[in-house]
XYZ file of C-alpha atoms in Angstrom:
766
model
C -86.297 33.987 -129.469
C -88.446 37.092 -129.045
C -88.933 37.272 -132.785
C -90.008 33.636 -132.915
C -92.505 34.217 -130.104
C -93.908 37.297 -131.865
C -94.436 35.286 -135.043
C -96.039 32.521 -132.993
C -98.369 34.991 -131.277
C -99.355 36.583 -134.568
C -99.976 33.174 -136.162
C -102.155 32.053 -133.252
C -104.161 35.277 -133.476
C -104.727 34.711 -137.181
C -105.550 31.068 -136.571
C -108.169 31.689 -133.890
C -109.737 34.573 -135.754
C -110.533 32.088 -138.502
C -113.458 29.679 -138.101
C -111.432 26.612 -139.116
C -109.384 26.407 -135.882
C -112.483 26.714 -133.715
C -114.424 24.273 -135.863
C -111.707 21.659 -135.533
C -111.586 22.174 -131.758
C -115.339 21.783 -131.468
C -115.488 18.676 -133.683
C -112.455 17.171 -131.930
C -114.048 17.746 -128.523
C -117.380 16.322 -129.641
C -115.864 13.196 -131.220
C -113.529 12.473 -128.330
C -116.337 13.192 -125.853
C -118.621 10.800 -127.707
C -115.975 8.060 -127.603
C -115.370 8.710 -123.901
C -119.061 8.703 -123.031
C -119.612 5.472 -124.995
C -116.694 3.814 -123.232
C -118.169 4.890 -119.911
C -121.556 3.527 -120.935
C -120.070 0.092 -121.639
C -118.162 0.088 -118.354
C -121.202 1.138 -116.326
C -123.382 -1.514 -117.962
C -120.799 -4.190 -117.207
C -120.613 -3.132 -113.568
C -124.404 -3.032 -113.291
C -124.511 -6.612 -114.594
C -122.178 -7.699 -111.804
C -118.930 -7.881 -113.765
C -115.660 -6.441 -112.515
C -114.431 -3.572 -114.667
C -110.922 -4.925 -115.218
C -108.375 -2.429 -116.550
C -110.600 0.630 -116.333
C -107.818 2.973 -117.511
C -107.335 1.047 -120.730
C -111.054 0.532 -121.183
C -112.052 4.178 -120.859
C -109.107 5.925 -122.449
C -107.203 3.458 -124.606
C -109.535 0.729 -125.809
C -111.047 0.372 -129.276
C -113.305 3.343 -128.544
C -111.249 5.010 -125.810
C -111.138 8.779 -125.678
C -107.413 8.983 -126.449
C -106.662 6.090 -128.794
C -109.733 6.558 -130.987
C -108.720 10.103 -131.949
C -105.599 9.045 -133.853
C -107.893 7.935 -136.684
C -109.119 11.506 -137.210
C -105.920 13.525 -136.880
C -104.911 13.052 -140.503
C -108.071 14.967 -141.464
C -107.739 17.789 -138.939
C -104.076 18.734 -139.199
C -103.914 19.413 -142.976
C -106.790 21.884 -142.559
C -104.844 23.681 -139.846
C -101.496 23.793 -141.608
C -102.635 24.518 -145.161
C -102.510 28.290 -144.638
C -99.335 28.577 -142.556
C -97.183 29.685 -145.483
C -99.659 29.532 -148.370
C -101.546 32.563 -147.122
C -98.275 34.530 -146.907
C -97.641 33.777 -150.584
C -101.247 34.455 -151.538
C -101.445 37.833 -149.745
C -97.979 38.871 -150.804
C -96.927 39.373 -147.175
C -94.050 36.945 -147.713
C -92.155 39.814 -149.409
C -92.483 41.889 -146.253
C -91.086 39.007 -144.229
C -88.185 38.650 -146.641
C -87.413 42.374 -146.478
C -87.571 42.494 -142.686
C -84.668 41.501 -140.394
C -86.159 38.048 -139.836
C -84.325 34.862 -140.749
C -85.851 31.861 -142.483
C -85.409 29.796 -139.328
C -87.304 32.345 -137.247
C -90.207 32.327 -139.696
C -90.451 28.519 -139.773
C -89.878 28.049 -136.031
C -92.443 30.710 -135.211
C -95.028 29.170 -137.516
C -94.328 25.666 -136.230
C -94.400 26.749 -132.592
C -97.958 27.959 -133.127
C -98.866 24.433 -134.243
C -97.226 22.996 -131.127
C -99.366 25.311 -129.001
C -102.464 24.167 -130.870
C -101.363 20.550 -130.381
C -101.084 21.204 -126.650
C -104.646 22.544 -126.662
C -105.889 19.339 -128.307
C -103.925 17.255 -125.805
C -105.325 19.392 -122.974
C -108.835 18.429 -124.088
C -107.860 14.762 -123.835
C -106.165 15.478 -120.511
C -109.575 16.534 -119.157
C -110.787 12.972 -119.745
C -107.735 11.625 -117.961
C -108.341 13.935 -114.985
C -112.034 13.016 -114.838
C -111.138 9.335 -114.993
C -108.606 9.738 -112.178
C -111.363 10.924 -109.824
C -113.999 8.404 -110.891
C -112.154 5.062 -110.973
C -110.020 3.177 -108.500
C -106.229 3.571 -108.888
C -105.916 4.982 -112.384
C -102.781 3.868 -114.233
C -101.450 7.392 -114.692
C -98.149 6.611 -116.397
C -100.008 4.446 -118.938
C -102.481 7.216 -119.795
C -99.837 9.949 -119.923
C -97.730 7.829 -122.272
C -100.699 7.629 -124.624
C -101.096 11.420 -124.468
C -97.428 11.719 -125.415
C -98.108 9.509 -128.437
C -100.994 11.709 -129.571
C -98.891 14.851 -129.099
C -96.023 13.449 -131.177
C -98.425 12.420 -133.941
C -99.889 15.919 -134.145
C -96.434 17.493 -134.165
C -95.229 15.172 -136.938
C -98.329 15.805 -139.041
C -97.952 19.555 -138.474
C -94.316 19.530 -139.647
C -95.369 17.770 -142.855
C -98.241 20.221 -143.323
C -95.941 23.202 -142.791
C -93.579 22.018 -145.510
C -96.394 21.400 -147.988
C -97.789 24.839 -147.216
C -94.408 26.364 -148.065
C -94.536 24.860 -151.563
C -97.653 26.580 -152.886
C -99.838 29.668 -152.567
C -102.980 27.553 -152.840
C -104.219 26.369 -149.472
C -106.304 23.542 -150.905
C -103.270 22.224 -152.780
C -101.245 22.367 -149.540
C -103.939 20.406 -147.679
C -104.209 17.773 -150.409
C -100.407 17.561 -150.597
C -100.214 16.938 -146.855
C -102.790 14.158 -147.158
C -100.760 12.692 -150.032
C -97.533 12.669 -147.990
C -99.329 11.044 -145.051
C -100.798 8.449 -147.405
C -97.335 7.675 -148.777
C -95.858 7.354 -145.286
C -98.686 5.003 -144.326
C -98.239 2.844 -147.412
C -94.475 2.829 -147.788
C -94.101 0.069 -145.210
C -95.411 -2.330 -147.857
C -92.840 -1.306 -150.470
C -89.800 -3.482 -151.202
C -90.576 -6.030 -148.529
C -89.144 -8.800 -150.685
C -85.665 -7.195 -150.579
C -83.924 -7.485 -147.159
C -82.143 -4.107 -146.915
C -84.904 -2.148 -148.635
C -87.394 -3.931 -146.385
C -85.773 -2.507 -143.252
C -85.602 1.033 -144.638
C -89.183 1.252 -145.919
C -90.563 -0.493 -142.845
C -88.856 2.067 -140.641
C -90.172 4.914 -142.806
C -93.786 3.847 -142.339
C -95.767 6.054 -139.978
C -98.591 3.523 -139.823
C -99.041 2.220 -136.284
C -96.127 4.242 -134.927
C -98.175 5.591 -132.047
C -99.639 2.188 -131.201
C -96.778 1.376 -128.846
C -97.549 4.552 -126.887
C -101.203 3.509 -126.660
C -100.014 0.183 -125.238
C -98.071 2.053 -122.568
C -94.631 1.417 -124.067
C -92.096 4.103 -124.952
C -89.343 2.904 -127.283
C -86.355 4.888 -128.410
C -87.018 3.823 -132.010
C -90.559 5.220 -132.131
C -89.689 8.335 -130.150
C -86.736 9.047 -132.416
C -88.878 8.343 -135.495
C -91.309 11.152 -134.681
C -88.461 13.533 -133.816
C -86.655 12.739 -137.071
C -89.817 13.267 -139.127
C -90.385 16.607 -137.413
C -86.772 17.722 -137.897
C -86.700 16.492 -141.496
C -89.721 18.487 -142.636
C -88.768 21.543 -140.586
C -85.395 21.570 -142.368
C -87.152 21.063 -145.709
C -89.337 24.080 -144.938
C -86.311 26.218 -144.105
C -84.558 25.113 -147.287
C -87.671 25.984 -149.251
C -87.609 29.571 -147.947
C -83.884 29.815 -148.589
C -84.454 28.791 -152.199
C -86.688 31.864 -152.573
C -83.914 34.176 -151.384
C -80.868 32.382 -152.765
C -80.930 30.897 -156.215
C -79.354 27.459 -156.590
C -79.175 25.031 -159.450
C -81.487 22.053 -159.499
C -78.569 19.695 -158.882
C -77.426 21.687 -155.830
C -80.939 21.662 -154.374
C -81.290 17.939 -155.075
C -77.997 17.237 -153.314
C -79.053 19.231 -150.256
C -82.438 17.559 -149.979
C -81.003 14.149 -150.828
C -78.211 14.471 -148.288
C -80.655 15.325 -145.507
C -82.863 12.371 -146.455
C -79.886 9.983 -146.496
C -78.670 11.178 -143.072
C -82.189 10.828 -141.655
C -82.573 7.323 -143.057
C -79.157 6.328 -141.761
C -79.944 7.566 -138.240
C -83.325 5.846 -138.386
C -81.875 2.571 -139.627
C -79.165 2.525 -136.956
C -81.643 3.431 -134.208
C -83.886 0.529 -135.209
C -81.151 -2.051 -134.583
C -82.112 -4.222 -131.591
C -78.894 -3.606 -129.674
C -79.458 0.165 -129.685
C -83.108 0.253 -128.665
C -84.230 1.449 -125.248
C -87.599 0.745 -123.676
C -89.805 2.030 -120.893
C -92.904 0.078 -119.956
C -95.318 2.538 -118.345
C -98.090 0.052 -117.528
C -98.768 -0.903 -113.931
C -98.460 -4.655 -114.563
C -95.626 -4.284 -117.123
C -97.840 -5.753 -119.837
C -95.293 -4.984 -122.560
C -92.449 -6.790 -120.828
C -91.678 -10.481 -120.374
C -92.966 -11.974 -117.155
C -90.482 -12.907 -114.452
C -90.489 -16.611 -115.373
C -89.515 -15.732 -118.942
C -86.850 -13.294 -117.752
C -85.342 -16.025 -115.578
C -85.007 -18.249 -118.639
C -83.473 -15.438 -120.708
C -80.829 -14.872 -118.026
C -79.714 -18.490 -118.357
C -79.722 -18.388 -122.157
C -76.162 -17.231 -122.740
C -74.407 -17.285 -126.088
C -75.820 -16.817 -129.590
C -79.337 -17.928 -130.475
C -80.748 -18.500 -133.954
C -84.435 -18.930 -134.725
C -84.797 -20.614 -138.104
C -88.261 -20.835 -139.630
C -88.611 -23.805 -141.969
C -91.430 -23.047 -144.384
C -92.828 -25.746 -146.643
C -94.464 -23.886 -149.546
C -96.829 -26.859 -149.987
C -98.069 -26.383 -146.413
C -101.269 -24.408 -145.860
C -99.450 -21.976 -143.544
C -96.567 -21.058 -145.843
C -97.967 -17.589 -146.599
C -97.723 -16.462 -142.968
C -93.982 -15.777 -143.146
C -93.390 -14.827 -146.752
C -90.529 -12.299 -147.121
C -92.976 -9.403 -147.225
C -94.102 -10.350 -143.708
C -90.674 -10.855 -142.148
C -90.735 -7.620 -140.154
C -94.171 -8.376 -138.723
C -92.940 -11.869 -137.879
C -89.871 -10.543 -136.094
C -92.149 -8.335 -133.974
C -93.664 -11.522 -132.513
C -90.320 -12.050 -130.772
C -89.795 -8.369 -129.937
C -90.048 -8.917 -126.175
C -87.306 -11.551 -126.347
C -85.064 -9.596 -128.717
C -85.331 -6.712 -126.263
C -83.451 -8.761 -123.659
C -81.261 -10.682 -126.111
C -80.503 -8.423 -129.105
C -78.147 -10.987 -130.638
C -81.061 -13.263 -131.594
C -80.896 -13.951 -135.334
C -83.978 -14.724 -137.401
C -83.533 -16.941 -140.480
C -86.037 -18.268 -142.997
C -85.635 -21.409 -145.100
C -88.138 -22.223 -147.847
C -88.530 -25.741 -149.212
C -91.084 -28.174 -150.554
C -91.819 -31.722 -149.428
C -94.724 -34.093 -148.900
C -97.263 -32.636 -146.465
C -100.869 -33.215 -145.461
C -102.688 -30.445 -147.336
C -105.931 -31.576 -149.033
C -106.348 -28.241 -150.814
C -103.380 -29.068 -153.068
C -105.357 -31.843 -154.737
C -108.163 -29.400 -155.469
C -105.910 -26.602 -156.713
C -103.384 -28.691 -158.618
C -105.004 -32.058 -159.480
C -102.754 -34.667 -161.024
C -99.502 -32.728 -160.489
C -96.446 -33.944 -158.604
C -95.112 -32.092 -155.567
C -92.343 -30.586 -157.678
C -94.829 -29.354 -160.272
C -97.053 -27.912 -157.556
C -94.073 -26.135 -156.010
C -93.215 -24.751 -159.454
C -96.749 -23.353 -159.825
C -96.611 -21.706 -156.414
C -93.203 -20.182 -157.166
C -94.526 -18.759 -160.415
C -97.420 -17.157 -158.548
C -94.973 -15.658 -156.023
C -92.577 -14.578 -158.783
C -89.838 -16.731 -157.231
C -87.125 -18.795 -158.818
C -87.720 -22.391 -157.742
C -83.945 -22.846 -157.457
C -84.159 -20.670 -154.317
C -86.467 -23.260 -152.737
C -84.887 -26.424 -151.319
C -86.118 -29.704 -152.735
C -86.920 -32.733 -150.496
C -83.373 -34.135 -150.647
C -81.785 -30.782 -149.841
C -84.039 -30.018 -146.876
C -83.492 -33.477 -145.386
C -79.757 -32.885 -145.490
C -80.216 -29.504 -143.833
C -82.831 -30.432 -141.189
C -84.888 -33.607 -140.973
C -88.444 -32.390 -140.377
C -90.230 -35.702 -140.864
C -91.062 -35.869 -137.165
C -92.809 -32.515 -137.616
C -94.766 -33.881 -140.609
C -93.034 -31.252 -142.785
C -95.319 -28.598 -141.315
C -94.260 -25.026 -140.572
C -91.851 -25.164 -137.654
C -89.188 -22.991 -136.096
C -85.943 -24.509 -134.879
C -84.386 -22.655 -131.968
C -80.656 -23.350 -131.807
C -77.993 -22.170 -129.406
C -74.357 -21.744 -130.242
C -73.566 -24.997 -128.410
C -75.831 -26.962 -130.761
C -78.809 -27.411 -128.423
C -82.120 -27.324 -130.290
C -85.792 -26.897 -129.542
C -88.909 -26.742 -131.712
C -91.604 -24.087 -131.858
C -94.746 -24.727 -133.885
C -97.959 -23.225 -135.179
C -101.172 -24.473 -133.567
C -104.556 -25.520 -134.871
C -106.506 -22.700 -133.252
C -107.555 -19.170 -134.092
C -104.367 -17.616 -132.731
C -102.072 -19.949 -134.698
C -98.799 -18.400 -133.495
C -97.209 -19.236 -130.118
C -97.615 -16.904 -127.163
C -95.052 -16.099 -124.491
C -95.936 -19.315 -122.674
C -95.002 -21.585 -125.585
C -91.961 -19.557 -126.657
C -90.500 -19.574 -123.157
C -91.221 -23.300 -122.796
C -89.273 -23.969 -126.006
C -86.371 -21.813 -124.808
C -86.352 -23.400 -121.373
C -85.806 -26.839 -122.917
C -82.312 -25.664 -123.853
C -81.289 -24.547 -120.355
C -83.139 -26.959 -118.038
C -83.940 -30.654 -118.339
C -87.554 -31.041 -119.429
C -89.712 -33.022 -116.965
C -90.416 -36.519 -118.269
C -94.014 -37.726 -118.078
C -94.425 -41.507 -118.390
C -97.780 -43.139 -119.166
C -98.198 -46.699 -117.893
C -99.334 -49.159 -120.588
C -100.184 -52.842 -120.824
C -103.476 -53.024 -118.920
C -105.934 -51.221 -121.195
C -104.831 -47.737 -120.098
C -105.579 -44.684 -122.198
C -103.472 -44.533 -125.354
C -101.353 -41.408 -125.902
C -101.025 -42.247 -129.606
C -104.716 -42.805 -130.279
C -107.182 -40.336 -131.731
C -110.308 -41.824 -130.153
C -112.488 -39.953 -127.687
C -111.106 -41.877 -124.704
C -107.453 -41.557 -125.677
C -104.889 -39.044 -124.436
C -103.185 -37.986 -127.650
C -104.541 -34.404 -127.561
C -103.202 -33.271 -124.215
C -100.029 -35.373 -124.252
C -98.267 -35.061 -127.599
C -100.482 -33.563 -130.310
C -98.071 -31.056 -131.823
C -100.831 -28.933 -133.308
C -102.497 -28.445 -129.903
C -101.166 -25.422 -128.021
C -101.829 -26.857 -124.563
C -100.389 -30.321 -125.149
C -97.626 -31.295 -122.768
C -95.032 -31.503 -125.527
C -95.715 -27.836 -126.417
C -95.582 -26.782 -122.782
C -92.058 -27.981 -122.082
C -92.580 -31.652 -121.140
C -91.095 -34.811 -122.630
C -93.441 -37.767 -123.126
C -92.894 -41.520 -123.011
C -94.739 -44.775 -122.286
C -93.825 -47.484 -119.779
C -94.721 -51.164 -120.039
C -94.102 -52.224 -116.457
C -93.818 -55.914 -117.276
C -90.616 -55.203 -119.224
C -88.891 -53.339 -116.363
C -87.375 -54.102 -112.977
C -88.062 -50.614 -111.622
C -89.434 -47.331 -112.854
C -86.489 -45.332 -114.293
C -85.094 -42.446 -112.273
C -85.575 -40.144 -115.276
C -89.351 -40.275 -114.870
C -90.633 -37.171 -113.089
C -94.375 -37.830 -113.286
C -96.054 -41.212 -113.693
C -99.589 -41.371 -115.129
C -101.815 -44.373 -114.374
C -105.203 -44.145 -116.057
C -108.176 -46.490 -116.193
C -106.489 -49.833 -115.475
C -108.771 -52.518 -116.957
C -106.895 -55.662 -115.939
C -105.205 -56.275 -112.588
C -101.549 -55.454 -112.121
C -99.195 -58.279 -111.302
C -97.624 -58.315 -107.867
C -94.311 -57.276 -109.444
C -95.905 -54.326 -111.236
C -97.813 -53.253 -108.143
C -94.601 -53.480 -106.169
C -92.839 -51.228 -108.674
C -95.569 -48.590 -108.336
C -95.553 -48.876 -104.537
C -91.779 -48.435 -104.555
C -92.077 -45.413 -106.865
C -94.517 -43.825 -104.405
C -92.351 -44.694 -101.403
C -89.420 -42.886 -103.035
C -91.462 -39.673 -102.930
C -92.009 -39.294 -106.662
C -94.996 -37.652 -108.358
C -98.025 -39.424 -109.746
C -101.389 -38.927 -111.483
C -104.087 -41.545 -111.068
C -107.281 -41.377 -113.133
C -110.041 -43.840 -112.278
C -113.304 -44.982 -113.839
C -116.431 -46.827 -112.670
C -115.919 -50.615 -112.517
C -112.152 -50.110 -112.136
C -112.141 -49.762 -108.354
C -110.834 -53.290 -107.739
C -107.845 -52.829 -110.022
C -106.936 -49.324 -108.857
C -107.713 -49.219 -105.141
C -104.513 -51.129 -104.216
C -102.518 -48.168 -105.539
C -104.751 -45.654 -103.745
C -104.216 -47.550 -100.510
C -100.708 -46.032 -100.401
C -102.379 -42.678 -99.701
C -105.171 -43.872 -97.442
C -107.700 -43.284 -100.231
C -110.244 -45.383 -102.050
C -112.440 -45.053 -105.127
C -116.042 -45.287 -103.910
C -118.225 -48.111 -105.220
C -120.798 -47.430 -107.918
C -120.909 -44.367 -110.147
C -121.615 -40.755 -109.275
C -124.859 -39.273 -110.585
C -126.303 -35.807 -110.641
C -129.887 -34.874 -111.360
C -130.265 -33.094 -114.713
C -133.168 -32.271 -117.021
C -131.039 -32.055 -120.162
C -128.250 -34.592 -119.813
C -127.747 -38.148 -118.544
C -127.455 -38.447 -114.789
C -123.917 -39.841 -115.022
C -122.607 -36.569 -116.514
C -121.095 -34.852 -113.496
C -120.469 -31.110 -113.531
C -117.739 -30.822 -110.952
C -117.216 -27.506 -109.186
C -113.826 -26.022 -108.356
C -113.288 -25.803 -104.605
C -112.133 -22.755 -102.681
C -108.966 -24.663 -101.782
C -108.238 -25.148 -105.494
C -108.759 -21.424 -106.121
C -106.205 -20.649 -103.419
C -103.702 -23.027 -105.033
C -103.988 -21.850 -108.631
C -104.868 -18.587 -110.345
C -106.256 -20.506 -113.317
C -108.532 -22.504 -111.069
C -109.556 -19.205 -109.487
C -110.276 -17.608 -112.869
C -112.295 -20.630 -114.020
C -114.359 -20.527 -110.830
C -114.830 -16.762 -111.152
C -116.378 -17.182 -114.595
C -118.557 -20.073 -113.442
C -116.837 -22.815 -115.452
C -117.434 -26.461 -114.579
C -115.351 -29.583 -115.158
C -117.380 -32.105 -117.167
C -116.881 -35.690 -116.024
C -118.911 -38.368 -117.840
C -119.042 -41.535 -115.721
C -116.946 -40.777 -112.675
C -116.438 -42.257 -109.231
C -116.095 -40.499 -105.915
C -112.874 -40.410 -103.908
C -112.837 -40.822 -100.151
C -110.232 -41.024 -97.414
C -110.279 -44.259 -95.437
C -107.210 -43.775 -93.231
C -104.405 -41.368 -92.418
C -101.145 -41.938 -94.310
C -99.260 -38.716 -93.582
C -100.430 -36.785 -96.633
C -101.983 -33.345 -96.714
C -105.173 -33.906 -98.701
C -106.773 -31.027 -100.641
C -110.072 -31.591 -102.504
C -109.912 -29.761 -105.851
C -113.264 -30.733 -107.416
C -116.566 -31.798 -105.893
C -120.113 -32.551 -106.964
C -123.092 -30.543 -105.741
C -124.196 -31.285 -102.195
C -127.799 -31.744 -103.344
C -129.129 -33.945 -106.111
C -125.920 -35.978 -106.294
C -124.942 -39.377 -104.882
C -123.027 -42.535 -105.679
C -125.471 -44.757 -107.604
C -125.141 -48.466 -106.799
C -128.014 -49.933 -108.826
C -128.751 -48.158 -112.113
C -126.337 -48.746 -115.000
C -128.297 -47.495 -118.023
C -128.796 -43.759 -117.639
C -130.338 -43.222 -121.076
C -133.333 -45.534 -120.814
C -133.569 -45.657 -117.020
C -133.789 -42.977 -114.306
C -131.464 -42.963 -111.322
C -133.278 -42.762 -107.983
C -131.597 -42.485 -104.636
C -132.012 -45.517 -102.384
C -130.755 -44.809 -98.846
C -131.535 -48.388 -97.832
C -128.527 -49.691 -99.772
C -126.168 -46.920 -98.688
C -126.807 -44.243 -101.341
C -126.281 -40.875 -99.633
C -127.061 -37.477 -101.110
C -123.917 -35.426 -100.508
C -121.036 -33.578 -102.092
C -118.493 -36.114 -103.315
C -114.905 -35.344 -104.154
C -113.959 -36.023 -107.780
C -110.392 -34.691 -107.786
C -107.813 -34.593 -104.993
C -104.328 -33.199 -104.545
C -102.064 -34.842 -101.979
C -98.681 -33.647 -100.755
C -96.060 -34.640 -98.204
C -92.410 -34.005 -97.458
C -90.317 -37.139 -97.983
C -86.641 -37.761 -98.672
C -85.986 -34.031 -98.506
C -88.453 -33.059 -101.233
C -92.117 -32.400 -101.808
C -94.158 -35.236 -103.256
C -97.333 -34.464 -105.193
C -100.169 -36.809 -106.120
C -103.230 -36.009 -108.252
C -106.193 -38.378 -108.055
C -109.077 -38.078 -110.550
C -112.325 -40.002 -110.309
C -112.753 -39.830 -114.094
C -110.245 -40.666 -116.820
C -112.537 -39.331 -119.567
C -112.441 -35.703 -118.436
C -108.976 -35.233 -119.937
C -109.503 -37.486 -122.961
C -109.546 -36.294 -126.568
C -113.335 -36.260 -126.735
C -114.056 -34.347 -123.562
C -111.369 -31.727 -124.147
C -112.973 -30.733 -127.448
C -116.667 -31.341 -126.736
C -119.136 -28.513 -126.258
C -122.575 -28.881 -124.720
C -125.395 -26.373 -124.878
C -125.817 -24.505 -121.626
C -122.585 -25.844 -120.078
C -119.449 -23.716 -119.797
C -116.592 -26.128 -119.162
C -112.869 -25.706 -118.620
C -111.398 -29.211 -118.720
C -108.119 -27.888 -120.130
C -107.556 -26.347 -116.720
C -107.470 -29.807 -115.140
C -104.557 -30.771 -117.387
C -102.498 -27.603 -117.086
C -102.969 -27.142 -113.348
C -102.439 -30.801 -112.439
C -99.022 -30.810 -114.066
C -98.271 -27.334 -112.729
C -98.905 -28.551 -109.192
C -96.716 -31.621 -109.715
C -93.800 -29.524 -111.021
C -94.093 -26.966 -108.213
C -95.252 -24.286 -110.632
C -92.380 -24.771 -113.102
C -94.452 -26.181 -115.999
C -96.482 -25.165 -117.905
C -94.659 -21.837 -117.788
C -96.789 -19.343 -115.907
C -96.881 -16.100 -117.881
C -100.011 -14.732 -116.259
C -99.919 -11.318 -114.687
C -101.767 -9.987 -111.715
C -104.852 -8.027 -112.556
C -104.357 -4.284 -112.575
C -105.700 -2.433 -109.563
C -107.918 -0.083 -111.613
C -110.830 -2.495 -111.409
C -113.639 -0.361 -110.042
C -115.598 2.713 -111.156
C -117.316 5.015 -108.685
C -120.266 6.016 -110.867
C -123.545 4.166 -111.306
C -125.391 3.274 -114.495
C -127.656 6.342 -114.279
C -124.579 8.538 -114.680
C -124.248 7.515 -118.333
C -126.815 10.059 -119.522
C -125.160 12.891 -117.613
C -121.761 11.938 -118.990
C -123.109 12.223 -122.540
C -124.612 15.620 -121.757
C -121.349 16.801 -120.199
C -118.844 15.548 -122.776
C -120.959 15.653 -125.939
C -122.971 18.765 -125.092
C -121.521 21.041 -122.425
C -117.833 20.941 -123.410
C -118.383 21.404 -127.171
C -121.016 23.990 -126.288
C -118.530 26.017 -124.249
C -116.087 26.052 -127.150
C -118.875 27.029 -129.532
C -119.838 29.913 -127.245
C -116.214 31.110 -127.022
C -115.795 31.009 -130.797
C -119.022 32.990 -131.334
C -118.048 35.495 -128.656
C -114.676 36.041 -130.311
C -116.346 36.390 -133.712
C -118.834 38.939 -132.350
C -116.086 40.908 -130.615
C -114.043 41.026 -133.796
C -117.090 42.071 -135.821
C -117.787 44.964 -133.452
C -114.224 46.166 -133.898
């Protein structure tokens, strides 16, 4: 060990007597300091503008321009310059012969040289640690384990790069060649993850070999055994290669013997790496405060109930516009989308089935005009270099899995060993793929009965199958809409009351919206009985529907107010109400709280107010209200485009805050009953959920999700939100930004520059 330390000390002396080591330190400090100062500048500006600096640890150290994470992009340039002379200069000066003739083993030479690189790596990490320490004193509750995990990732990257550089330096006496060779190896390791991705076994090997993004998990605050072992194996592999290279100088071997030795080591390394990457053998540690890399508790509860085997089969129609997203070359990236679930259920199997069948894809007519579906599939297979016999035809896929109800679009079928199935889809938004919320909802369908939502029909109510602005297709059962009830774990049906004797027991939530014609006494009696049983209900009213709907509201001691609510506005009609979320609603729901925090409104075109007229034993919580000024229930004006609404106190028009959404609860028959009453049926219609208006930030989706969440006691939609991290405040003011730039971009690099010049001057004097 003493010999190794002597070699390390000598190497460090040589390294720091050269300008390259100091230059890299200075540039590294300047670049990281610039990134850190810029991140601080953004955070200070946000705080000065009144925003909360959420996740300050991530923002300052690990964001896109964070001091730690941003430096990984530059390491591949620095390390080859450091390592290019480790062994090359020994060959070039001829001092390697002295080392060979001395009582020093090959291992001692390599370990001593490599240990010097580890020391240098620690110096680089120490520079980044300064930013961590400064952050710890200048923000509230720094997430230390998160930041230290990222520092570990940087350290492992440097050590891996250094091991590669050491080996390349042992191959040549030319330092430039060693540096270029190191860059070439790093380039290969970055690219190799794209090689052989069409072949299953080769795909796993080359994907594991790729160094690209390996440290990203550390920067997310997650330590995995696979990534940790990857860096260690790379280090060990190239250290052994370096030792073998020196041995080949002392002991002559045939080319075949050398090839067997190198090949054997590579095979063993690949075998260990492949085995370690198997889901059942992986270990994880989530270092983040809020466990951002782990499933939320609601998802974990579902996974605990999901016993037995589980297969996720992706059915990919190559005529569908989304077929390219899960081509064989992307299978590993696709599997990573379920990594959090595989972590807790390693026996999950991923399968992919490719087929062609009729699908709504207008681009096909433009790309392949006049061709049949089979001919189009043949063209696509030729472009992909596939054999069309490997793709199921329409008859074959229908025998395997009937996907007509999914319109032959991309869909995943989740199937348990007992035959239970659930569907997981892509969505018509920018994200496309499902998040934890949708995945867990699909899994939960197989372990718990999905709540059944029934929409009353027969009296002009909103149509859940219609695509018009007033209809409810979008939020109820549109399969391409992420937030639709069917994608959030609910089952949907319609009820024509005149065909029934009572509302079925299977119904968990009844929706009555915008009744245009009066209910019969039998139908009203069925609804009254449903309410008396303590079952859940949503009622959505409209102006001029008070007479038809107030008999139902009478069960709760409520009434829809006469007239129509108006609100003074310079830009929009007076009957467009911008409802505000109440403090009581914020206390009930985090999503309501978030929407209120960001100043979102609920847009309600043509709505009525809701008032309590008597006590019926319900706890009544107003969720949405109008402004207290400039708003009233208009009893005269009906045309708000050509006429102007004016308050007329003489006929009972009162300027006040009116409730537009209420939540009622009571304990009855041993359970909690929940009722949601909306003054406007349009606010959750197709048109209003997708409409944008200049100058108005709305969040009508929140009305849908939180209404049903309240009525299922928080069970659905699955809540996968996390609490905000506690590092949400910085202790510096905006004026500090300039001083931070001076400190981290000027003073620190300046100190290193001074030390390097002082050492150079001292050496020159000697």
